Amino acid sequence: MIKVDVSHAIQKIDFEGYAKKIEEINRAIDEKTGAGSDFLGWANYPETYDKEEFARIQKAGDFIQKNCEALVVCGIGGSYLGARAAIEALNGLLPTNKVKILFFGNTFDPDYGGQILDYLKGKKFAINVISKSGTTTETSVGFRLVKELLEEQVGKEEASRYIFATTDKAKGALIELAKKYGYERFVLPDDVGGRYSVFTAVGLLPMAAAGIDIQAFLDGAKEGMKEYDTPTLNEAYKYAVARHALYVSGKSVEMFVTYKLQLVQLGEWWKQLYGESEGKDGKGLLPDSATFTTDLHSLGQFVQEGSKVLFETILNVEEPARDVAIPHDEDNLDGLNYLEGKTMDYVNKKAYEGTLDAHVSSGKVPNLVISVTKMDAFHLGKLLYFFMRACAMSAYLNGVNPFNQPGVEIYKKNMFHLLGKPGF
Ligand code: PA5
């Protein structure tokens, strides 16, 4: 169902040479003995998740679907990217479900903030505020703005029925607020970091509100858990080893490529996962992403003939959810009748095959290909678990802690100082 093909990697990858390391690292993940092991709760989460909370998530999702025109998800980084990636991957760019899912609390951009508030004016909407720390400024500012509008529109008491807080189970400013006003609460477990949190309420509640089958999503993740927790070279570890081998042989950029516009946000999630997990101690591949064929008309030139800093990782979705046939045209002035009766997917696949050959054979750009049968909730759950497990393996192969992000604090300190926050 998920296969990794390294036959276009240009260099030979010595998988056998990694066998001992894989065994050691897999044991360190299972026995929680590696760096950052306090944050390994995600590894078994698809099996150990709180079933009572899951039922409440489903119920809250139904409530939002029944009663609201929009859900505003307030969160940043790991507290929104997974949900956004999953919703877009499964529902597409022009979704037909009734509830519009908006993402806010991820920016200080006033133009976007103003548009969000204008859009919500007069609408029936709910808020899911998501923050593990409860103190992230972008999220707190965004939440304050939409909460004020909601309270203005329906009154403070009624508003509290439409606000759902996903946060730490015991500490932080958000939990105090949630307790005071009686918001329904969901937990981001202590031992799960933001970028590994998509299988918790962080990902599940927005997805449920978007009408996605979250049980199938978790079932897929569970299958991934069974398949990728092995002391031997499974497909996730094959990907981890291949990208590590390309890194040590001198590549510094990994470009994550898909041929589907609705996977742009999956690329954003993937970039955070790998960028924050590996980019430390002066090490790591720079994760970049592109959507082909769209970006072949922009970045394609660089990939083909630019400096040889990168390799590509192609996510190849074998079966599209739907397909569209190209019609006959009497005039044929566009010269396209040779494609008559062929489908968009057929053309997309030929573009993929042609590009793979162009980039590898003449561009000398190594390509790794990850193929997934289709993009439904089950396969997506499995795929996200695949990437998380591969990421932990890959970071440990690089000798870094996959679960911390000390570097992101520095900008915050400077910003707080400039804003005059007490204590800074
Ligand atoms: O992956 C991470 O840990 C980060 O991206 C956090 O999720 C992000 O900074 C948001 O933090 P919080 O959930 O505490 O608001």
CSV table of C-alpha atoms and ligand atoms in Angstrom, one decimal:
chain,number,residue,atom,x,y,z
A,1,MET,CA,0.0,0.0,0.0
A,2,ILE,CA,2.9,2.3,0.7
A,3,LYS,CA,6.1,1.5,-1.3
A,4,VAL,CA,9.5,3.2,-1.4
A,5,ASP,CA,11.4,3.0,-4.7
A,6,VAL,CA,15.1,3.9,-4.5
A,7,SER,CA,15.9,2.8,-8.1
A,8,HIS,CA,16.1,6.5,-9.2
A,9,ALA,CA,18.4,7.6,-6.4
A,10,ILE,CA,21.4,7.6,-8.8
A,11,GLN,CA,23.7,6.4,-6.1
A,12,LYS,CA,23.6,2.9,-4.6
A,13,ILE,CA,22.3,2.9,-1.1
A,14,ASP,CA,24.0,0.5,1.3
A,15,PHE,CA,20.9,-0.6,3.3
A,16,GLU,CA,22.8,-3.5,4.8
A,17,GLY,CA,25.3,-1.2,6.3
A,18,TYR,CA,22.5,0.5,8.2
A,19,ALA,CA,21.0,-2.8,9.6
A,20,LYS,CA,22.6,-2.6,13.0
A,21,LYS,CA,21.7,1.1,13.4
A,22,ILE,CA,18.1,0.5,12.5
A,23,GLU,CA,17.8,-2.2,15.1
A,24,GLU,CA,19.4,-0.1,17.8
A,25,ILE,CA,17.3,3.0,17.0
A,26,ASN,CA,14.0,1.1,16.7
A,27,ARG,CA,14.7,-0.4,20.1
A,28,ALA,CA,15.5,3.1,21.5
A,29,ILE,CA,12.1,4.3,20.1
A,30,ASP,CA,10.3,1.4,21.6
A,31,GLU,CA,12.0,1.4,25.0
A,32,LYS,CA,12.2,5.2,25.1
A,33,THR,CA,15.8,5.4,25.8
A,34,GLY,CA,16.9,7.9,23.0
A,35,ALA,CA,17.2,11.7,23.3
A,36,GLY,CA,13.8,13.4,23.8
A,37,SER,CA,12.1,10.1,24.7
A,38,ASP,CA,9.6,11.9,27.0
A,39,PHE,CA,7.9,12.8,23.7
A,40,LEU,CA,7.3,9.4,22.2
A,41,GLY,CA,3.6,9.2,23.2
A,42,TRP,CA,2.7,9.5,19.5
A,43,ALA,CA,4.4,6.2,18.6
A,44,ASN,CA,1.6,4.0,20.2
A,45,TYR,CA,-1.1,6.6,20.2
A,46,PRO,CA,-3.2,5.1,17.4
A,47,GLU,CA,-3.7,2.1,19.7
A,48,THR,CA,-3.6,3.7,23.2
A,49,TYR,CA,-5.8,6.8,22.5
A,50,ASP,CA,-8.5,7.7,25.0
A,51,LYS,CA,-11.7,6.1,23.6
A,52,GLU,CA,-14.0,8.2,25.7
A,53,GLU,CA,-12.4,11.4,24.4
A,54,PHE,CA,-12.6,10.1,20.9
A,55,ALA,CA,-16.3,9.7,21.3
A,56,ARG,CA,-16.5,13.3,22.6
A,57,ILE,CA,-14.5,14.5,19.6
A,58,GLN,CA,-16.9,12.8,17.2
A,59,LYS,CA,-19.9,14.3,19.1
A,60,ALA,CA,-18.3,17.8,19.0
A,61,GLY,CA,-17.7,17.4,15.3
A,62,ASP,CA,-21.3,16.4,14.7
A,63,PHE,CA,-22.5,19.4,16.8
A,64,ILE,CA,-20.4,21.8,14.7
A,65,GLN,CA,-21.6,20.2,11.4
A,66,LYS,CA,-25.2,20.5,12.5
A,67,ASN,CA,-25.1,24.0,14.0
A,68,CYS,CA,-22.4,26.0,12.3
A,69,GLU,CA,-21.5,27.5,9.0
A,70,ALA,CA,-17.8,27.8,9.9
A,71,LEU,CA,-15.2,26.5,12.3
A,72,VAL,CA,-12.2,28.7,13.1
A,73,VAL,CA,-9.2,26.6,14.1
A,74,CYS,CA,-6.8,28.8,16.1
A,75,GLY,CA,-3.4,27.2,16.3
A,76,ILE,CA,0.1,27.5,14.8
A,77,GLY,CA,2.8,25.1,13.8
A,78,GLY,CA,2.1,21.6,15.0
A,79,SER,CA,-1.2,22.9,16.5
A,80,TYR,CA,-2.8,23.3,13.0
A,81,LEU,CA,-0.6,22.0,10.1
A,82,GLY,CA,-1.7,18.4,10.5
A,83,ALA,CA,-5.4,19.1,10.5
A,84,ARG,CA,-5.1,21.5,7.6
A,85,ALA,CA,-3.1,19.0,5.6
A,86,ALA,CA,-5.5,16.2,6.2
A,87,ILE,CA,-8.6,18.3,5.5
A,88,GLU,CA,-7.3,19.6,2.2
A,89,ALA,CA,-5.9,16.2,1.2
A,90,LEU,CA,-9.2,14.5,1.7
A,91,ASN,CA,-11.8,17.2,0.9
A,92,GLY,CA,-9.9,19.0,-1.8
A,93,LEU,CA,-9.6,22.7,-2.6
A,94,LEU,CA,-13.3,23.4,-3.2
A,95,PRO,CA,-14.9,21.2,-0.6
A,96,THR,CA,-18.6,20.6,-0.7
A,97,ASN,CA,-19.2,20.1,3.1
A,98,LYS,CA,-21.3,22.6,4.8
A,99,VAL,CA,-18.9,23.8,7.5
A,100,LYS,CA,-16.1,26.0,6.2
A,101,ILE,CA,-12.9,25.3,8.1
A,102,LEU,CA,-10.8,28.5,8.6
A,103,PHE,CA,-7.3,28.6,10.0
A,104,PHE,CA,-6.3,31.5,12.1
A,105,GLY,CA,-4.0,32.2,15.1
A,106,ASN,CA,-1.2,31.3,12.8
A,107,THR,CA,-0.2,34.8,11.8
A,108,PHE,CA,0.0,38.5,12.8
A,109,ASP,CA,-1.0,39.5,9.3
A,110,PRO,CA,-3.6,42.2,9.7
A,111,ASP,CA,-5.1,41.9,6.2
A,112,TYR,CA,-5.9,38.2,6.8
A,113,GLY,CA,-7.1,39.0,10.3
A,114,GLY,CA,-9.5,41.6,9.0
A,115,GLN,CA,-10.8,39.3,6.3
A,116,ILE,CA,-11.4,36.5,8.8
A,117,LEU,CA,-13.4,38.9,11.0
A,118,ASP,CA,-15.4,40.3,8.0
A,119,TYR,CA,-16.1,36.8,6.8
A,120,LEU,CA,-17.4,35.6,10.2
A,121,LYS,CA,-19.6,38.7,10.8
A,122,GLY,CA,-23.2,37.5,11.0
A,123,LYS,CA,-22.3,33.9,10.5
A,124,LYS,CA,-22.9,31.0,12.9
A,125,PHE,CA,-19.4,29.8,13.8
A,126,ALA,CA,-17.5,27.7,16.3
A,127,ILE,CA,-13.9,28.0,17.5
A,128,ASN,CA,-11.4,25.3,18.2
A,129,VAL,CA,-8.5,26.9,20.0
A,130,ILE,CA,-5.5,24.6,20.0
A,131,SER,CA,-2.3,25.3,22.0
A,132,LYS,CA,-0.3,23.0,24.1
A,133,SER,CA,1.5,25.7,26.0
A,134,GLY,CA,-1.6,28.0,26.0
A,135,THR,CA,0.7,31.0,25.6
A,136,THR,CA,1.6,31.1,21.9
A,137,THR,CA,1.1,34.7,21.0
A,138,GLU,CA,-0.2,34.3,17.4
A,139,THR,CA,-2.8,31.8,18.7
A,140,SER,CA,-3.8,33.9,21.7
A,141,VAL,CA,-4.2,37.1,19.7
A,142,GLY,CA,-6.2,35.2,17.0
A,143,PHE,CA,-8.4,33.6,19.6
A,144,ARG,CA,-9.0,36.8,21.5
A,145,LEU,CA,-10.2,38.4,18.2
A,146,VAL,CA,-12.6,35.7,17.1
A,147,LYS,CA,-13.9,35.0,20.6
A,148,GLU,CA,-14.8,38.7,21.0
A,149,LEU,CA,-16.7,38.6,17.8
A,150,LEU,CA,-18.5,35.4,18.8
A,151,GLU,CA,-19.4,36.8,22.2
A,152,GLU,CA,-20.7,40.0,20.6
A,153,GLN,CA,-22.9,38.0,18.2
A,154,VAL,CA,-24.4,35.4,20.6
A,155,GLY,CA,-23.6,36.5,24.1
A,156,LYS,CA,-20.9,35.3,26.5
A,157,GLU,CA,-22.8,32.3,27.8
A,158,GLU,CA,-24.0,30.9,24.5
A,159,ALA,CA,-20.5,31.5,23.0
A,160,SER,CA,-19.0,29.1,25.5
A,161,ARG,CA,-21.0,26.3,23.9
A,162,TYR,CA,-19.3,27.0,20.6
A,163,ILE,CA,-15.7,27.2,21.9
A,164,PHE,CA,-13.6,24.0,22.1
A,165,ALA,CA,-10.2,24.1,23.7
A,166,THR,CA,-7.4,21.6,22.9
A,167,THR,CA,-4.6,22.0,25.3
A,168,ASP,CA,-2.5,20.4,28.0
A,169,LYS,CA,-4.5,18.4,30.5
A,170,ALA,CA,-3.4,20.4,33.5
A,171,LYS,CA,-1.3,23.5,32.9
A,172,GLY,CA,-1.3,26.7,30.9
A,173,ALA,CA,-3.3,29.8,30.5
A,174,LEU,CA,-5.8,28.2,28.1
A,175,ILE,CA,-6.9,25.6,30.5
A,176,GLU,CA,-7.7,28.3,33.1
A,177,LEU,CA,-9.7,30.2,30.6
A,178,ALA,CA,-11.5,27.0,29.5
A,179,LYS,CA,-12.3,26.1,33.1
A,180,LYS,CA,-13.6,29.6,33.9
A,181,TYR,CA,-15.9,29.8,31.0
A,182,GLY,CA,-16.8,26.1,30.7
A,183,TYR,CA,-15.4,25.4,27.2
A,184,GLU,CA,-15.4,21.8,26.3
A,185,ARG,CA,-11.8,20.6,26.6
A,186,PHE,CA,-9.7,18.1,24.7
A,187,VAL,CA,-6.2,17.0,25.6
A,188,LEU,CA,-2.8,17.3,23.9
A,189,PRO,CA,-1.0,14.7,25.9
A,190,ASP,CA,2.2,15.6,27.7
A,191,ASP,CA,4.3,13.1,25.8
A,192,VAL,CA,3.2,14.2,22.3
A,193,GLY,CA,4.8,17.3,20.7
A,194,GLY,CA,3.0,19.6,18.3
A,195,ARG,CA,4.3,18.2,15.0
A,196,TYR,CA,3.6,14.6,16.1
A,197,SER,CA,0.0,15.5,17.3
A,198,VAL,CA,-2.2,14.9,14.2
A,199,PHE,CA,-3.7,11.7,15.6
A,200,THR,CA,-4.8,13.5,18.8
A,201,ALA,CA,-7.7,15.9,19.3
A,202,VAL,CA,-5.4,18.5,17.7
A,203,GLY,CA,-6.0,16.9,14.3
A,204,LEU,CA,-9.1,14.9,14.9
A,205,LEU,CA,-11.6,17.6,16.0
A,206,PRO,CA,-11.1,19.9,13.0
A,207,MET,CA,-11.2,16.8,10.7
A,208,ALA,CA,-14.4,15.6,12.3
A,209,ALA,CA,-16.0,19.0,11.8
A,210,ALA,CA,-15.0,18.7,8.2
A,211,GLY,CA,-16.9,15.5,7.9
A,212,ILE,CA,-13.9,13.2,7.7
A,213,ASP,CA,-14.0,9.6,8.9
A,214,ILE,CA,-11.6,10.0,11.8
A,215,GLN,CA,-12.0,6.3,12.9
A,216,ALA,CA,-10.7,5.2,9.5
A,217,PHE,CA,-7.9,7.8,9.8
A,218,LEU,CA,-6.8,6.3,13.2
A,219,ASP,CA,-7.2,2.7,11.8
A,220,GLY,CA,-4.8,3.6,9.0
A,221,ALA,CA,-2.3,5.0,11.5
A,222,LYS,CA,-2.7,1.9,13.6
A,223,GLU,CA,-1.8,-0.3,10.6
A,224,GLY,CA,1.2,2.0,10.1
A,225,MET,CA,2.2,1.5,13.7
A,226,LYS,CA,2.2,-2.3,13.2
A,227,GLU,CA,4.1,-2.2,9.9
A,228,TYR,CA,6.7,0.4,10.8
A,229,ASP,CA,7.7,-0.6,14.3
A,230,THR,CA,10.2,-3.3,13.3
A,231,PRO,CA,13.9,-3.8,14.0
A,232,THR,CA,14.4,-4.4,10.3
A,233,LEU,CA,14.3,-2.3,7.1
A,234,ASN,CA,10.5,-1.6,6.7
A,235,GLU,CA,9.3,0.9,4.1
A,236,ALA,CA,9.5,3.9,6.5
A,237,TYR,CA,13.0,3.1,7.5
A,238,LYS,CA,13.9,2.5,3.9
A,239,TYR,CA,12.9,6.1,3.2
A,240,ALA,CA,14.8,7.3,6.3
A,241,VAL,CA,18.0,5.5,5.3
A,242,ALA,CA,17.8,6.7,1.7
A,243,ARG,CA,17.4,10.3,2.6
A,244,HIS,CA,20.2,10.0,5.2
A,245,ALA,CA,22.5,8.4,2.7
A,246,LEU,CA,21.8,11.2,0.2
A,247,TYR,CA,22.5,13.8,3.0
A,248,VAL,CA,25.8,12.3,4.0
A,249,SER,CA,26.8,12.1,0.3
A,250,GLY,CA,26.5,15.9,0.1
A,251,LYS,CA,22.9,16.8,-0.7
A,252,SER,CA,21.6,19.6,1.4
A,253,VAL,CA,18.0,20.1,0.2
A,254,GLU,CA,15.1,17.6,0.0
A,255,MET,CA,12.3,18.7,-2.3
A,256,PHE,CA,9.0,17.0,-1.5
A,257,VAL,CA,7.0,16.7,-4.7
A,258,THR,CA,3.4,15.8,-5.4
A,259,TYR,CA,1.3,15.9,-8.5
A,260,LYS,CA,-1.9,17.0,-6.7
A,261,LEU,CA,-2.8,20.6,-5.7
A,262,GLN,CA,-4.8,19.3,-2.7
A,263,LEU,CA,-1.5,18.0,-1.2
A,264,VAL,CA,0.2,21.4,-1.0
A,265,GLN,CA,-0.6,21.6,2.7
A,266,LEU,CA,0.7,18.0,3.2
A,267,GLY,CA,4.0,19.4,2.0
A,268,GLU,CA,3.7,22.2,4.7
A,269,TRP,CA,3.1,19.6,7.4
A,270,TRP,CA,6.0,17.5,6.1
A,271,LYS,CA,8.3,20.5,6.1
A,272,GLN,CA,7.6,21.3,9.7
A,273,LEU,CA,8.0,17.6,10.7
A,274,TYR,CA,11.4,17.2,9.1
A,275,GLY,CA,12.6,20.8,9.5
A,276,GLU,CA,11.9,21.1,13.2
A,277,SER,CA,12.9,17.6,14.0
A,278,GLU,CA,16.2,17.6,12.2
A,279,GLY,CA,17.4,21.1,11.7
A,280,LYS,CA,19.6,21.5,14.7
A,281,ASP,CA,23.2,21.3,15.9
A,282,GLY,CA,24.3,22.7,12.5
A,283,LYS,CA,22.9,19.6,10.8
A,284,GLY,CA,19.9,18.6,8.6
A,285,LEU,CA,18.5,18.6,5.1
A,286,LEU,CA,16.5,21.8,4.3
A,287,PRO,CA,13.0,20.5,3.6
A,288,ASP,CA,11.4,22.2,0.6
A,289,SER,CA,8.2,21.3,-1.3
A,290,ALA,CA,6.7,21.7,-4.8
A,291,THR,CA,3.6,20.7,-6.7
A,292,PHE,CA,4.1,19.4,-10.2
A,293,THR,CA,3.3,20.0,-13.0
A,294,THR,CA,2.4,23.5,-11.7
A,295,ASP,CA,5.8,24.2,-10.3
A,296,LEU,CA,7.6,22.7,-13.3
A,297,HIS,CA,6.8,26.1,-14.8
A,298,SER,CA,8.7,27.9,-12.1
A,299,LEU,CA,11.1,25.7,-10.1
A,300,GLY,CA,11.5,23.1,-12.9
A,301,GLN,CA,14.3,25.0,-14.5
A,302,PHE,CA,16.3,25.0,-11.3
A,303,VAL,CA,15.7,21.3,-10.6
A,304,GLN,CA,16.8,20.4,-14.1
A,305,GLU,CA,19.8,22.6,-14.6
A,306,GLY,CA,20.5,24.5,-11.4
A,307,SER,CA,23.1,23.8,-8.7
A,308,LYS,CA,23.1,20.2,-7.6
A,309,VAL,CA,22.2,20.8,-4.0
A,310,LEU,CA,18.9,18.8,-3.9
A,311,PHE,CA,17.2,15.5,-4.3
A,312,GLU,CA,13.5,15.0,-4.8
A,313,THR,CA,11.1,12.8,-2.9
A,314,ILE,CA,8.0,12.2,-5.0
A,315,LEU,CA,4.8,11.2,-3.3
A,316,ASN,CA,3.0,9.3,-6.0
A,317,VAL,CA,-0.7,8.7,-5.4
A,318,GLU,CA,-1.6,5.9,-7.7
A,319,GLU,CA,-5.4,6.1,-7.9
A,320,PRO,CA,-7.1,9.5,-7.9
A,321,ALA,CA,-10.4,9.8,-6.1
A,322,ARG,CA,-12.0,10.9,-9.4
A,323,ASP,CA,-11.0,11.4,-13.0
A,324,VAL,CA,-12.0,13.8,-15.8
A,325,ALA,CA,-11.9,12.9,-19.5
A,326,ILE,CA,-10.7,15.3,-22.1
A,327,PRO,CA,-13.5,15.9,-24.7
A,328,HIS,CA,-13.4,16.0,-28.5
A,329,ASP,CA,-13.4,19.4,-30.2
A,330,GLU,CA,-14.6,19.8,-33.7
A,331,ASP,CA,-12.2,22.6,-34.6
A,332,ASN,CA,-9.2,21.2,-32.8
A,333,LEU,CA,-7.5,24.6,-33.1
A,334,ASP,CA,-5.7,23.9,-29.9
A,335,GLY,CA,-4.4,20.6,-31.4
A,336,LEU,CA,-5.5,18.6,-28.5
A,337,ASN,CA,-7.6,16.0,-30.2
A,338,TYR,CA,-4.7,13.5,-29.8
A,339,LEU,CA,-5.7,13.5,-26.1
A,340,GLU,CA,-9.4,13.0,-26.8
A,341,GLY,CA,-10.9,10.4,-24.5
A,342,LYS,CA,-7.8,10.3,-22.3
A,343,THR,CA,-8.2,11.5,-18.7
A,344,MET,CA,-6.4,14.2,-16.7
A,345,ASP,CA,-5.0,11.4,-14.5
A,346,TYR,CA,-3.5,9.7,-17.6
A,347,VAL,CA,-1.8,13.0,-18.6
A,348,ASN,CA,-0.7,13.7,-15.1
A,349,LYS,CA,0.9,10.2,-14.9
A,350,LYS,CA,2.7,10.7,-18.2
A,351,ALA,CA,4.0,14.1,-17.0
A,352,TYR,CA,5.3,12.4,-13.9
A,353,GLU,CA,7.0,9.6,-15.9
A,354,GLY,CA,8.6,12.1,-18.3
A,355,THR,CA,9.7,14.4,-15.5
A,356,LEU,CA,11.2,11.6,-13.5
A,357,ASP,CA,13.3,10.6,-16.4
A,358,ALA,CA,14.3,14.2,-17.3
A,359,HIS,CA,15.3,15.1,-13.7
A,360,VAL,CA,17.2,11.8,-13.1
A,361,SER,CA,18.7,10.9,-16.4
A,362,SER,CA,19.7,14.3,-17.8
A,363,GLY,CA,19.4,16.5,-14.7
A,364,LYS,CA,21.3,14.0,-12.5
A,365,VAL,CA,19.0,14.8,-9.6
A,366,PRO,CA,18.3,11.8,-7.4
A,367,ASN,CA,14.7,10.9,-6.9
A,368,LEU,CA,13.1,8.8,-4.2
A,369,VAL,CA,9.6,7.7,-5.0
A,370,ILE,CA,7.0,6.9,-2.3
A,371,SER,CA,3.9,5.4,-3.8
A,372,VAL,CA,0.6,5.2,-1.9
A,373,THR,CA,-2.4,3.4,-3.5
A,374,LYS,CA,-4.9,6.2,-2.9
A,375,MET,CA,-5.7,9.2,-0.7
A,376,ASP,CA,-8.6,8.3,1.6
A,377,ALA,CA,-8.8,8.7,5.4
A,378,PHE,CA,-7.3,5.3,6.0
A,379,HIS,CA,-4.3,5.6,3.6
A,380,LEU,CA,-3.6,9.1,4.8
A,381,GLY,CA,-3.5,8.0,8.5
A,382,LYS,CA,-1.0,5.3,7.5
A,383,LEU,CA,1.0,7.7,5.4
A,384,LEU,CA,1.3,10.3,8.2
A,385,TYR,CA,2.4,7.6,10.6
A,386,PHE,CA,4.9,6.4,8.0
A,387,PHE,CA,6.4,9.9,7.8
A,388,MET,CA,6.5,10.4,11.6
A,389,ARG,CA,8.3,7.0,12.2
A,390,ALA,CA,10.7,7.7,9.3
A,391,CYS,CA,11.4,11.1,10.8
A,392,ALA,CA,12.3,9.8,14.2
A,393,MET,CA,14.6,7.2,12.6
A,394,SER,CA,16.2,9.8,10.3
A,395,ALA,CA,16.8,12.3,13.1
A,396,TYR,CA,18.4,9.6,15.3
A,397,LEU,CA,20.6,8.5,12.4
A,398,ASN,CA,21.8,12.1,12.3
A,399,GLY,CA,22.5,12.1,16.0
A,400,VAL,CA,19.9,14.8,16.9
A,401,ASN,CA,16.9,14.9,19.2
A,402,PRO,CA,13.8,14.6,17.0
A,403,PHE,CA,11.4,16.0,19.5
A,404,ASN,CA,12.7,19.4,20.7
A,405,GLN,CA,12.9,22.7,18.9
A,406,PRO,CA,15.1,25.0,21.1
A,407,GLY,CA,15.8,27.3,18.1
A,408,VAL,CA,12.3,28.6,17.8
A,409,GLU,CA,12.5,30.4,21.1
A,410,ILE,CA,15.0,33.0,20.0
A,411,TYR,CA,12.7,35.1,17.8
A,412,LYS,CA,10.1,35.0,20.5
A,413,LYS,CA,12.4,36.6,23.1
A,414,ASN,CA,13.4,39.4,20.7
A,415,MET,CA,9.7,40.0,19.7
A,416,PHE,CA,8.5,40.1,23.3
A,417,HIS,CA,11.3,42.5,24.2
A,418,LEU,CA,10.3,44.8,21.3
A,419,LEU,CA,6.6,44.6,22.2
A,420,GLY,CA,7.4,45.4,25.8
A,421,LYS,CA,6.0,42.2,27.3
A,422,PRO,CA,6.6,42.2,31.0
A,423,GLY,CA,9.7,40.3,32.0
A,424,PHE,CA,11.4,40.7,28.6
B,1,PA5,O1,5.8,21.3,16.8
B,1,PA5,C1,5.8,22.1,17.7
B,1,PA5,O2,6.0,21.8,18.9
B,1,PA5,C2,5.4,23.6,17.5
B,1,PA5,O3,5.2,23.8,16.1
B,1,PA5,C3,4.2,24.0,18.2
B,1,PA5,O4,3.2,23.1,17.9
B,1,PA5,C4,3.8,25.4,18.0
B,1,PA5,O5,4.8,26.3,18.3
B,1,PA5,C5,2.5,25.8,18.8
B,1,PA5,O6,2.8,25.6,20.1
B,1,PA5,P1,1.5,25.5,21.1
B,1,PA5,O7,0.7,24.3,20.8
B,1,PA5,O8,2.2,25.5,22.5
B,1,PA5,O9,0.7,26.8,20.9
